[in-house]
mmCIF file of C-alpha atoms and ligand atoms in Angstrom:
data_model
loop_
_atom_site.group_PDB
_atom_site.id
_atom_site.type_symbol
_atom_site.label_atom_id
_atom_site.label_comp_id
_atom_site.label_asym_id
_atom_site.label_seq_id
_atom_site.Cartn_x
_atom_site.Cartn_y
_atom_site.Cartn_z
ATOM 1 C CA MET A 1 113.760 50.517 240.313
ATOM 2 C CA PRO A 2 114.797 50.636 244.012
ATOM 3 C CA GLY A 3 111.525 51.330 246.076
ATOM 4 C CA GLU A 4 109.337 50.299 243.207
ATOM 5 C CA THR A 5 106.333 48.330 243.415
ATOM 6 C CA LYS A 6 106.161 45.421 241.426
ATOM 7 C CA LYS A 7 103.069 45.842 238.761
ATOM 8 C CA LYS A 8 100.590 43.597 238.667
ATOM 9 C CA ASN A 9 100.373 41.102 235.560
ATOM 10 C CA LEU A 10 96.537 41.066 234.524
ATOM 11 C CA LEU A 11 97.161 37.621 232.037
ATOM 12 C CA GLY A 12 95.090 35.141 233.466
ATOM 13 C CA LEU A 13 93.376 36.998 236.362
ATOM 14 C CA PRO A 14 89.712 35.850 236.710
ATOM 15 C CA GLN A 15 87.133 37.906 235.843
ATOM 16 C CA GLY A 16 86.579 38.542 239.455
ATOM 17 C CA GLU A 17 89.560 39.476 240.678
ATOM 18 C CA LEU A 18 89.797 41.891 237.376
ATOM 19 C CA GLU A 19 86.497 43.380 238.762
ATOM 20 C CA ALA A 20 87.209 43.921 242.644
ATOM 21 C CA LEU A 21 90.688 45.642 241.320
ATOM 22 C CA PHE A 22 89.254 48.192 239.334
ATOM 23 C CA VAL A 23 86.555 48.866 242.219
ATOM 24 C CA GLU A 24 90.093 49.035 243.688
ATOM 25 C CA LEU A 25 91.284 51.446 241.264
ATOM 26 C CA GLY A 26 87.995 53.509 242.286
ATOM 27 C CA GLN A 27 85.907 52.307 239.126
ATOM 28 C CA LYS A 28 83.408 50.493 237.516
ATOM 29 C CA PRO A 29 83.575 46.206 237.642
ATOM 30 C CA PHE A 30 82.499 46.341 234.401
ATOM 31 C CA HIS A 31 85.658 47.373 232.815
ATOM 32 C CA ALA A 32 87.259 44.156 233.898
ATOM 33 C CA ARG A 33 84.862 42.686 230.509
ATOM 34 C CA GLN A 34 86.058 45.431 228.190
ATOM 35 C CA LEU A 35 89.878 44.673 229.122
ATOM 36 C CA MET A 36 89.414 40.733 228.994
ATOM 37 C CA ARG A 37 87.966 41.135 225.523
ATOM 38 C CA TRP A 38 90.954 43.602 224.395
ATOM 39 C CA ILE A 39 93.251 40.810 225.809
ATOM 40 C CA TYR A 40 92.249 37.551 224.590
ATOM 41 C CA GLN A 41 90.461 38.247 221.665
ATOM 42 C CA ARG A 42 92.126 40.866 220.569
ATOM 43 C CA GLY A 43 95.688 39.744 221.339
ATOM 44 C CA VAL A 44 96.065 43.548 222.783
ATOM 45 C CA THR A 45 98.581 43.953 225.980
ATOM 46 C CA ASP A 46 99.256 47.533 225.963
ATOM 47 C CA PHE A 47 96.434 49.681 227.473
ATOM 48 C CA GLU A 48 97.292 52.868 225.735
ATOM 49 C CA ALA A 49 95.493 50.872 222.709
ATOM 50 C CA MET A 50 92.433 50.173 224.209
ATOM 51 C CA THR A 51 90.369 52.733 223.017
ATOM 52 C CA ASP A 52 87.670 51.877 224.999
ATOM 53 C CA LEU A 53 88.763 52.416 227.878
ATOM 54 C CA SER A 54 89.051 56.992 229.198
ATOM 55 C CA LYS A 55 92.579 57.763 228.827
ATOM 56 C CA SER A 56 92.780 58.336 232.621
ATOM 57 C CA LEU A 57 92.045 54.904 233.458
ATOM 58 C CA ARG A 58 94.638 53.315 231.061
ATOM 59 C CA GLN A 59 97.394 55.743 232.585
ATOM 60 C CA ARG A 60 96.758 54.351 235.873
ATOM 61 C CA LEU A 61 96.459 50.679 234.354
ATOM 62 C CA ALA A 62 99.938 51.397 233.058
ATOM 63 C CA GLU A 63 101.210 52.449 236.389
ATOM 64 C CA THR A 64 99.748 49.585 238.445
ATOM 65 C CA ALA A 65 99.543 46.877 235.974
ATOM 66 C CA THR A 66 101.024 45.026 232.932
ATOM 67 C CA VAL A 67 100.146 42.397 230.682
ATOM 68 C CA ASP A 68 103.022 39.899 230.218
ATOM 69 C CA VAL A 69 102.752 37.621 227.993
ATOM 70 C CA PRO A 70 105.368 34.811 227.966
ATOM 71 C CA LYS A 71 108.395 34.310 226.600
ATOM 72 C CA VAL A 72 108.758 32.975 223.411
ATOM 73 C CA LEU A 73 112.172 31.056 222.766
ATOM 74 C CA SER A 74 111.447 29.182 219.778
ATOM 75 C CA GLN A 75 108.630 28.174 216.965
ATOM 76 C CA HIS A 76 109.124 24.866 214.655
ATOM 77 C CA ASP A 77 107.107 24.429 212.023
ATOM 78 C CA SER A 78 106.489 20.646 210.490
ATOM 79 C CA SER A 79 105.563 19.410 206.997
ATOM 80 C CA ASP A 80 102.188 17.863 208.414
ATOM 81 C CA GLY A 81 101.072 21.520 209.731
ATOM 82 C CA THR A 82 102.034 20.411 213.503
ATOM 83 C CA ILE A 83 103.795 23.496 215.048
ATOM 84 C CA LYS A 84 105.840 23.393 217.966
ATOM 85 C CA TRP A 85 106.783 26.721 219.903
ATOM 86 C CA LEU A 86 108.877 26.583 223.446
ATOM 87 C CA PHE A 87 108.218 29.256 226.272
ATOM 88 C CA GLU A 88 110.585 29.874 228.510
ATOM 89 C CA SER A 89 110.080 29.093 231.884
ATOM 90 C CA GLY A 90 113.185 30.066 233.940
ATOM 91 C CA SER A 91 116.581 28.851 235.143
ATOM 92 C CA GLY A 92 117.448 27.556 231.432
ATOM 93 C CA GLN A 93 114.436 25.555 231.209
ATOM 94 C CA ALA A 94 111.212 25.610 228.687
ATOM 95 C CA VAL A 95 107.526 24.634 227.938
ATOM 96 C CA GLU A 96 105.670 23.853 224.660
ATOM 97 C CA ALA A 97 102.684 23.671 223.432
ATOM 98 C CA VAL A 98 101.637 21.806 219.886
ATOM 99 C CA TYR A 99 99.326 23.145 217.362
ATOM 100 C CA ILE A 100 97.534 20.279 215.210
ATOM 101 C CA PRO A 101 95.392 21.268 212.349
ATOM 102 C CA GLU A 102 92.948 18.417 211.434
ATOM 103 C CA ALA A 103 90.142 18.489 208.629
ATOM 104 C CA GLY A 104 87.109 20.919 210.409
ATOM 105 C CA ARG A 105 89.736 21.222 213.315
ATOM 106 C CA GLY A 106 92.641 23.141 215.322
ATOM 107 C CA THR A 107 93.604 21.182 218.483
ATOM 108 C CA LEU A 108 96.308 23.084 220.781
ATOM 109 C CA CYS A 109 98.148 20.911 223.785
ATOM 110 C CA ILE A 110 99.136 23.056 226.098
ATOM 111 C CA SER A 111 101.409 22.424 229.500
ATOM 112 C CA SER A 112 100.588 22.512 232.881
ATOM 113 C CA GLN A 113 103.841 22.113 234.706
ATOM 114 C CA VAL A 114 107.665 22.289 234.353
ATOM 115 C CA GLY A 115 108.264 18.849 234.892
ATOM 116 C CA CYS A 116 105.923 16.106 236.403
ATOM 117 C CA ALA A 117 106.557 14.478 239.308
ATOM 118 C CA LEU A 118 104.409 11.645 238.756
ATOM 119 C CA ASP A 119 107.621 9.968 236.621
ATOM 120 C CA CYS A 120 105.409 7.331 234.664
ATOM 121 C CA ALA A 121 108.310 4.658 233.279
ATOM 122 C CA PHE A 122 107.961 5.527 229.704
ATOM 123 C CA CYS A 123 107.010 10.003 229.596
ATOM 124 C CA ALA A 124 110.167 12.326 229.122
ATOM 125 C CA THR A 125 108.367 14.730 231.209
ATOM 126 C CA GLY A 126 108.335 12.410 234.151
ATOM 127 C CA ALA A 127 112.307 11.927 233.450
ATOM 128 C CA GLN A 128 112.983 15.503 233.868
ATOM 129 C CA GLY A 129 111.556 15.144 237.004
ATOM 130 C CA PHE A 130 109.413 17.985 238.968
ATOM 131 C CA ASN A 131 110.870 21.558 238.587
ATOM 132 C CA ARG A 132 107.281 23.981 239.246
ATOM 133 C CA ASN A 133 103.893 24.613 238.682
ATOM 134 C CA LEU A 134 102.699 26.873 236.071
ATOM 135 C CA ASN A 135 101.093 29.990 236.935
ATOM 136 C CA LYS A 136 97.844 31.332 234.885
ATOM 137 C CA ALA A 137 99.423 33.660 233.242
ATOM 138 C CA GLU A 138 102.034 30.694 231.683
ATOM 139 C CA ILE A 139 99.614 28.289 231.179
ATOM 140 C CA VAL A 140 96.536 30.309 228.926
ATOM 141 C CA GLY A 141 99.652 32.987 227.941
ATOM 142 C CA GLN A 142 100.215 29.275 225.598
ATOM 143 C CA VAL A 143 96.800 29.551 223.964
ATOM 144 C CA TRP A 144 97.223 33.485 223.758
ATOM 145 C CA HIS A 145 100.409 32.918 221.942
ATOM 146 C CA ALA A 146 98.982 30.160 219.395
ATOM 147 C CA ASN A 147 96.161 32.654 219.478
ATOM 148 C CA GLN A 148 97.641 35.425 217.767
ATOM 149 C CA THR A 149 100.360 33.594 215.113
ATOM 150 C CA LEU A 150 98.054 31.249 213.885
ATOM 151 C CA PRO A 151 96.215 32.426 210.784
ATOM 152 C CA ARG A 152 92.316 32.769 211.120
ATOM 153 C CA ARG A 153 90.437 30.088 209.867
ATOM 154 C CA ASP A 154 88.344 31.126 206.814
ATOM 155 C CA ASN A 155 85.974 28.040 206.433
ATOM 156 C CA ASP A 156 83.003 27.726 208.861
ATOM 157 C CA ASP A 157 82.372 31.104 210.908
ATOM 158 C CA ALA A 158 85.250 30.352 213.791
ATOM 159 C CA ASP A 159 87.484 33.424 214.010
ATOM 160 C CA PHE A 160 89.446 31.696 215.631
ATOM 161 C CA ALA A 161 92.297 29.118 214.880
ATOM 162 C CA ILE A 162 91.843 27.170 218.080
ATOM 163 C CA THR A 163 88.758 24.820 218.179
ATOM 164 C CA ASN A 164 90.105 22.390 220.945
ATOM 165 C CA VAL A 165 92.461 22.882 224.004
ATOM 166 C CA VAL A 166 94.085 19.538 225.882
ATOM 167 C CA PHE A 167 96.480 19.869 228.434
ATOM 168 C CA MET A 168 98.449 17.073 227.771
ATOM 169 C CA GLY A 169 101.728 19.270 227.134
ATOM 170 C CA MET A 170 103.794 18.727 230.035
ATOM 171 C CA GLY A 171 102.686 18.149 233.372
ATOM 172 C CA GLU A 172 99.919 17.085 235.548
ATOM 173 C CA PRO A 173 97.074 19.240 235.300
ATOM 174 C CA LEU A 174 95.413 17.949 238.439
ATOM 175 C CA ALA A 175 98.454 18.719 240.158
ATOM 176 C CA ASN A 176 98.443 22.162 239.190
ATOM 177 C CA TYR A 177 94.974 22.481 240.094
ATOM 178 C CA ARG A 178 94.772 26.019 242.005
ATOM 179 C CA ASN A 179 96.133 27.258 238.517
ATOM 180 C CA VAL A 180 95.080 25.113 236.452
ATOM 181 C CA VAL A 181 90.910 25.589 237.096
ATOM 182 C CA PRO A 182 90.888 29.655 236.763
ATOM 183 C CA VAL A 183 92.558 29.295 233.273
ATOM 184 C CA LEU A 184 89.477 26.559 232.199
ATOM 185 C CA ASP A 185 87.388 28.992 232.942
ATOM 186 C CA LEU A 186 89.145 31.253 230.888
ATOM 187 C CA LEU A 187 89.587 28.651 227.961
ATOM 188 C CA THR A 188 85.549 28.526 227.956
ATOM 189 C CA SER A 189 84.457 32.249 228.887
ATOM 190 C CA ASP A 190 82.805 34.299 226.056
ATOM 191 C CA LEU A 191 84.681 37.017 227.483
ATOM 192 C CA ALA A 192 87.881 35.365 226.401
ATOM 193 C CA TYR A 193 88.196 32.336 224.212
ATOM 194 C CA GLY A 194 84.800 30.801 224.320
ATOM 195 C CA LEU A 195 85.261 27.395 223.817
ATOM 196 C CA SER A 196 82.575 25.222 225.002
ATOM 197 C CA ARG A 197 83.465 22.569 227.658
ATOM 198 C CA ARG A 198 83.615 19.105 225.326
ATOM 199 C CA ARG A 199 86.593 20.897 223.897
ATOM 200 C CA VAL A 200 88.743 21.555 226.427
ATOM 201 C CA THR A 201 90.027 18.188 227.704
ATOM 202 C CA VAL A 202 92.146 17.750 231.337
ATOM 203 C CA SER A 203 94.147 14.617 230.759
ATOM 204 C CA THR A 204 95.134 13.292 233.951
ATOM 205 C CA SER A 205 97.501 9.986 235.131
ATOM 206 C CA GLY A 206 94.697 10.302 237.744
ATOM 207 C CA LEU A 207 94.826 11.837 241.142
ATOM 208 C CA VAL A 208 91.410 10.517 242.750
ATOM 209 C CA PRO A 209 90.899 13.631 244.586
ATOM 210 C CA ASN A 210 91.680 16.352 242.313
ATOM 211 C CA LEU A 211 89.122 14.357 239.713
ATOM 212 C CA GLU A 212 86.256 14.089 242.133
ATOM 213 C CA ARG A 213 86.808 18.161 242.794
ATOM 214 C CA LEU A 214 87.477 18.704 238.875
ATOM 215 C CA GLY A 215 84.109 16.939 238.639
ATOM 216 C CA ASP A 216 81.552 18.985 240.884
ATOM 217 C CA GLU A 217 83.866 22.576 240.448
ATOM 218 C CA PHE A 218 84.577 22.521 236.584
ATOM 219 C CA ASN A 219 83.304 19.502 234.365
ATOM 220 C CA VAL A 220 85.387 19.251 231.189
ATOM 221 C CA ALA A 221 86.045 16.932 228.997
ATOM 222 C CA LEU A 222 88.153 14.185 230.396
ATOM 223 C CA ALA A 223 90.694 12.135 229.484
ATOM 224 C CA VAL A 224 92.678 9.370 231.943
ATOM 225 C CA SER A 225 96.201 7.796 231.204
ATOM 226 C CA LEU A 226 95.151 4.281 232.030
ATOM 227 C CA HIS A 227 98.554 2.648 229.917
ATOM 228 C CA ALA A 228 98.125 -1.145 231.871
ATOM 229 C CA PRO A 229 94.693 -2.803 232.745
ATOM 230 C CA ASN A 230 95.833 -5.013 236.136
ATOM 231 C CA ASP A 231 97.416 -3.108 239.331
ATOM 232 C CA ASP A 232 100.613 -4.665 238.754
ATOM 233 C CA LEU A 233 101.774 -3.302 235.393
ATOM 234 C CA ARG A 234 99.999 0.016 235.927
ATOM 235 C CA ASP A 235 101.806 0.081 239.610
ATOM 236 C CA GLU A 236 105.076 0.010 237.369
ATOM 237 C CA LEU A 237 104.023 2.078 234.551
ATOM 238 C CA VAL A 238 102.152 4.837 236.156
ATOM 239 C CA PRO A 239 103.307 4.943 240.390
ATOM 240 C CA ILE A 240 100.217 7.409 241.069
ATOM 241 C CA ASN A 241 98.715 3.947 240.782
ATOM 242 C CA LYS A 242 99.950 2.444 243.775
ATOM 243 C CA MET A 243 98.335 5.764 245.860
ATOM 244 C CA HIS A 244 95.215 5.335 243.766
ATOM 245 C CA PRO A 245 94.608 1.840 242.123
ATOM 246 C CA ILE A 246 92.505 1.172 238.930
ATOM 247 C CA ALA A 247 89.490 -0.098 240.871
ATOM 248 C CA SER A 248 89.401 3.582 242.499
ATOM 249 C CA LEU A 249 90.408 5.532 240.031
ATOM 250 C CA LEU A 250 87.852 4.183 237.329
ATOM 251 C CA ASP A 251 85.136 4.319 240.002
ATOM 252 C CA ALA A 252 85.934 8.324 240.050
ATOM 253 C CA CYS A 253 85.652 8.253 236.242
ATOM 254 C CA TRP A 254 82.142 6.714 236.329
ATOM 255 C CA ARG A 255 81.283 9.398 238.436
ATOM 256 C CA TYR A 256 82.495 11.686 236.671
ATOM 257 C CA ALA A 257 81.135 10.731 233.416
ATOM 258 C CA GLU A 258 77.810 10.767 235.419
ATOM 259 C CA LYS A 259 77.893 14.501 236.330
ATOM 260 C CA ARG A 260 78.162 15.287 232.429
ATOM 261 C CA ALA A 261 75.339 13.579 231.013
ATOM 262 C CA ASN A 262 77.437 10.518 230.858
ATOM 263 C CA ARG A 263 79.731 11.419 228.436
ATOM 264 C CA PHE A 264 82.626 9.282 227.848
ATOM 265 C CA VAL A 265 85.799 9.419 229.192
ATOM 266 C CA THR A 266 88.566 8.708 227.142
ATOM 267 C CA PHE A 267 91.539 6.156 227.829
ATOM 268 C CA GLU A 268 94.905 6.875 226.424
ATOM 269 C CA TYR A 269 96.720 3.562 226.238
ATOM 270 C CA VAL A 270 100.328 3.900 224.811
ATOM 271 C CA MET A 271 101.532 1.123 223.417
ATOM 272 C CA LEU A 272 105.025 -0.392 224.330
ATOM 273 C CA ASP A 273 106.071 -3.424 222.533
ATOM 274 C CA GLY A 274 105.846 -6.585 224.166
ATOM 275 C CA ILE A 275 104.570 -4.587 227.176
ATOM 276 C CA ASN A 276 100.987 -4.022 227.719
ATOM 277 C CA ASP A 277 100.116 -4.808 223.678
ATOM 278 C CA SER A 278 99.092 -8.102 223.754
ATOM 279 C CA LEU A 279 95.964 -9.820 223.448
ATOM 280 C CA LYS A 280 95.486 -10.563 227.227
ATOM 281 C CA HIS A 281 95.741 -7.264 227.607
ATOM 282 C CA ALA A 282 93.297 -6.343 225.363
ATOM 283 C CA ASP A 283 90.370 -8.699 227.369
ATOM 284 C CA GLU A 284 91.714 -6.953 230.218
ATOM 285 C CA LEU A 285 90.771 -3.734 229.427
ATOM 286 C CA PHE A 286 87.403 -4.613 227.764
ATOM 287 C CA ALA A 287 86.846 -5.897 231.004
ATOM 288 C CA LEU A 288 87.298 -3.014 233.123
ATOM 289 C CA LEU A 289 84.978 -1.023 230.348
ATOM 290 C CA GLU A 290 82.460 -3.044 228.850
ATOM 291 C CA GLY A 291 79.422 -1.523 229.226
ATOM 292 C CA LYS A 292 80.670 2.095 230.579
ATOM 293 C CA PRO A 293 80.632 5.348 229.255
ATOM 294 C CA ALA A 294 84.209 4.902 227.402
ATOM 295 C CA LYS A 295 86.397 5.299 224.871
ATOM 296 C CA VAL A 296 90.090 4.497 224.272
ATOM 297 C CA ASN A 297 92.612 6.352 222.649
ATOM 298 C CA LEU A 298 95.433 3.843 221.658
ATOM 299 C CA ILE A 299 99.068 6.306 221.352
ATOM 300 C CA PRO A 300 101.674 4.767 219.633
ATOM 301 C CA PHE A 301 104.631 5.008 222.149
ATOM 302 C CA ASN A 302 107.236 8.207 221.261
ATOM 303 C CA PRO A 303 110.830 6.895 221.892
ATOM 304 C CA PHE A 304 113.126 9.221 223.500
ATOM 305 C CA ASP A 305 117.226 8.972 224.407
ATOM 306 C CA GLY A 306 117.709 6.602 227.391
ATOM 307 C CA ASN A 307 115.093 4.010 228.113
ATOM 308 C CA ASP A 308 114.527 0.629 226.356
ATOM 309 C CA PHE A 309 110.726 0.664 225.708
ATOM 310 C CA ALA A 310 109.875 0.318 221.697
ATOM 311 C CA ARG A 311 106.534 1.748 219.932
ATOM 312 C CA SER A 312 104.521 -1.736 219.550
ATOM 313 C CA SER A 313 104.117 -2.808 215.285
ATOM 314 C CA ALA A 314 101.365 -1.605 213.614
ATOM 315 C CA GLU A 315 100.306 -4.999 213.752
ATOM 316 C CA THR A 316 99.995 -5.431 216.832
ATOM 317 C CA ILE A 317 98.181 -1.860 217.311
ATOM 318 C CA GLY A 318 95.609 -2.980 214.771
ATOM 319 C CA LEU A 319 95.412 -6.562 216.594
ATOM 320 C CA PHE A 320 94.249 -4.896 219.854
ATOM 321 C CA GLN A 321 92.446 -2.050 218.202
ATOM 322 C CA SER A 322 90.273 -5.252 216.532
ATOM 323 C CA ARG A 323 89.880 -6.960 219.382
ATOM 324 C CA LEU A 324 88.611 -3.818 221.682
ATOM 325 C CA ARG A 325 86.487 -3.162 218.318
ATOM 326 C CA ASP A 326 85.050 -6.012 217.702
ATOM 327 C CA ARG A 327 83.440 -6.167 220.513
ATOM 328 C CA GLY A 328 81.636 -2.838 220.511
ATOM 329 C CA LEU A 329 84.096 -0.706 222.546
ATOM 330 C CA VAL A 330 84.741 2.807 220.060
ATOM 331 C CA VAL A 331 88.885 2.631 219.688
ATOM 332 C CA THR A 332 91.020 5.020 217.916
ATOM 333 C CA THR A 333 94.488 5.049 217.483
ATOM 334 C CA ARG A 334 96.153 8.405 217.703
ATOM 335 C CA LYS A 335 97.771 9.209 214.655
ATOM 336 C CA THR A 336 101.515 10.115 214.835
ATOM 337 C CA ARG A 337 101.764 14.066 214.306
ATOM 338 C CA GLY A 338 104.852 16.409 213.988
ATOM 339 C CA ASP A 339 107.424 13.837 214.173
ATOM 340 C CA ASP A 340 110.146 15.722 212.333
ATOM 341 C CA ILE A 341 109.809 18.528 215.089
ATOM 342 C CA ASP A 342 109.500 16.447 218.118
ATOM 343 C CA ALA A 343 105.997 17.187 218.886
ATOM 344 C CA ALA A 344 104.817 13.853 220.058
ATOM 345 C CA CYS A 345 103.316 14.633 223.421
ATOM 346 C CA GLY A 346 105.978 13.132 226.323
ATOM 347 C CA GLN A 347 108.758 14.043 223.643
ATOM 348 C CA LEU A 348 108.990 17.605 224.848
ATOM 349 C CA ALA A 349 111.262 20.758 225.328
ATOM 350 C CA GLY A 350 114.756 19.341 223.741
ATOM 351 C CA LYS A 351 116.693 16.402 224.790
ATOM 352 C CA VAL A 352 116.327 15.256 228.423
ATOM 353 C CA SER A 353 119.271 14.058 230.541
ATOM 354 C CA ASP A 354 119.772 12.361 233.223
ATOM 355 C CA ARG A 355 117.017 10.083 235.397
ATOM 356 C CA VAL A 356 115.766 7.935 232.391
ATOM 357 C CA ARG A 357 116.123 4.638 232.831
ATOM 358 C CA ASN A 358 114.185 1.325 232.574
ATOM 359 C CA ARG A 359 112.601 0.442 235.996
ATOM 360 C CA LEU A 360 110.284 -2.033 234.508
ATOM 361 C CA SER A 361 110.590 -4.810 237.480
ATOM 362 C CA GLU A 362 112.216 -7.952 236.753
ATOM 363 C CA LYS A 363 108.661 -9.717 237.317
ATOM 364 C CA ASN A 364 106.961 -7.918 234.752
ATOM 365 C CA LYS A 365 109.510 -8.050 232.005
ATOM 366 C CA ARG A 366 108.973 -11.876 232.452
ATOM 367 C CA MET A 367 105.464 -11.550 232.245
ATOM 368 C CA ALA A 368 105.403 -9.622 229.427
ATOM 369 C CA THR A 369 107.660 -11.660 227.374
ATOM 370 C CA ALA A 370 106.273 -14.949 228.541
HETATM 371 N N1 SAH B 1 100.211 14.219 232.809
HETATM 372 C C1 SAH B 1 98.885 13.723 232.029
HETATM 373 C C2 SAH B 1 98.944 14.797 230.920
HETATM 374 C C3 SAH B 1 99.851 14.462 230.095
HETATM 375 S S1 SAH B 1 100.866 13.625 229.266
HETATM 376 C C4 SAH B 1 98.817 12.646 231.572
HETATM 377 O O1 SAH B 1 99.763 12.119 232.252
HETATM 378 O O2 SAH B 1 97.531 12.253 231.431
HETATM 379 C C5 SAH B 1 99.483 13.975 228.229
HETATM 380 C C6 SAH B 1 99.715 12.116 227.119
HETATM 381 O O3 SAH B 1 101.046 11.933 226.815
HETATM 382 C C7 SAH B 1 99.594 10.815 228.462
HETATM 383 O O4 SAH B 1 98.459 10.013 228.222
HETATM 384 C C8 SAH B 1 100.769 10.333 228.538
HETATM 385 O O5 SAH B 1 101.047 8.795 229.494
HETATM 386 C C9 SAH B 1 101.017 10.246 227.202
HETATM 387 N N2 SAH B 1 102.952 9.773 227.091
HETATM 388 C C10 SAH B 1 103.420 10.129 227.785
HETATM 389 N N3 SAH B 1 104.851 9.660 227.253
HETATM 390 C C11 SAH B 1 104.951 9.538 226.213
HETATM 391 C C12 SAH B 1 106.016 8.939 225.120
HETATM 392 N N4 SAH B 1 106.673 8.737 225.474
HETATM 393 N N5 SAH B 1 104.737 8.301 224.172
HETATM 394 C C13 SAH B 1 103.487 7.947 223.759
HETATM 395 N N6 SAH B 1 102.645 8.725 224.609
HETATM 396 C C14 SAH B 1 103.234 9.351 225.828
HETATM 397 FE FE1 SF4 B 2 103.332 13.080 234.212
HETATM 398 FE FE2 SF4 B 2 101.203 12.781 232.385
HETATM 399 FE FE3 SF4 B 2 104.193 12.324 232.222
HETATM 400 FE FE4 SF4 B 2 103.448 10.580 233.797
HETATM 401 S S1 SF4 B 2 102.742 10.642 231.395
HETATM 402 S S2 SF4 B 2 105.043 11.455 234.212
HETATM 403 S S3 SF4 B 2 101.575 11.950 234.760
HETATM 404 S S4 SF4 B 2 103.352 14.405 232.301
#
């Protein structure tokens, strides 16, 4: 309506800002705590239903604020229990969240950006280019929606079906630091989702300055998308490497691990047939990680239209894994989940058109086939 001021969306607002809002309304700041429990723990978005707030306060809130959750475009249920949701993100685009149930835990994989600017050669999100950062409401809203939709667990005492949250959906979380960190706070806040910092993982392709900052400010679990054991190859697979090469990235990782009482950093390594999956690559990788608080997670490549990469064979992945394991490194291979609903990381939000290409230089193609 003309002249009407836009109502403030309270979803994703840090506790301090909510408290300030109540003070502005002439109220006591502790109402922020009540409101957070309503929104995140009980999933209530209608102020009228927040019965421990006074009638007049509820009315005041309804006049000035809203709790706007992201719009869900679709939900896809895989035969293996994996669930994918697509969320509307403007201009006909979507971002996605994926829930992966496993024995004793349920992991929600969430997105932080619409597209991604970092343009990793094997990534469908990168191929889409960068559109924009998600705001706090859009990021935490993925968790809000999944939590509302998922049945409560009746085994262990958790009443929350999501036991872990990983930023491994679309986008580079450390390129959207200003919105991601307040969401980390909500994920771990007792007034919201109450997860321990060990159970919230930021995955980054290596934005070193923000990685250092995260270590100082909000030390959650860390996964690093390494994908290559030398700068020559990594420059091509993960172009941000040209700005922050492996040595500086690993230095930052070890400092990060130290600040977390030497908890492990997980290194993700996508297995690309004939590109980075030889035993020589495994030996180089071992040399980088030997004696460090490092785990390796091998990810079978998820193919998508428009590039020439292929997934390494199960045999090659097995040999690569044993080569590292035999020398004492902790290595796991990610199980592919939700294949029937395109739910794998890097497969996101429908078919990607345009800019996909195979850009590996002739030099690295020759090295890979040598
Ligand atoms: N931008 C962050 C987090 C999102 S991507 C990052 O790069 O770490 C989550 C993981 O999926 C990353 O390790 C990424 O490299 C990997 N990935 C991207 N595309 C993939 C594909 N097609 N197949 C397998 N893994 C892929
Ligand atoms: Fe971006 Fe991560 Fe994809 Fe690289 S792998 S393009 S950083 S989303």
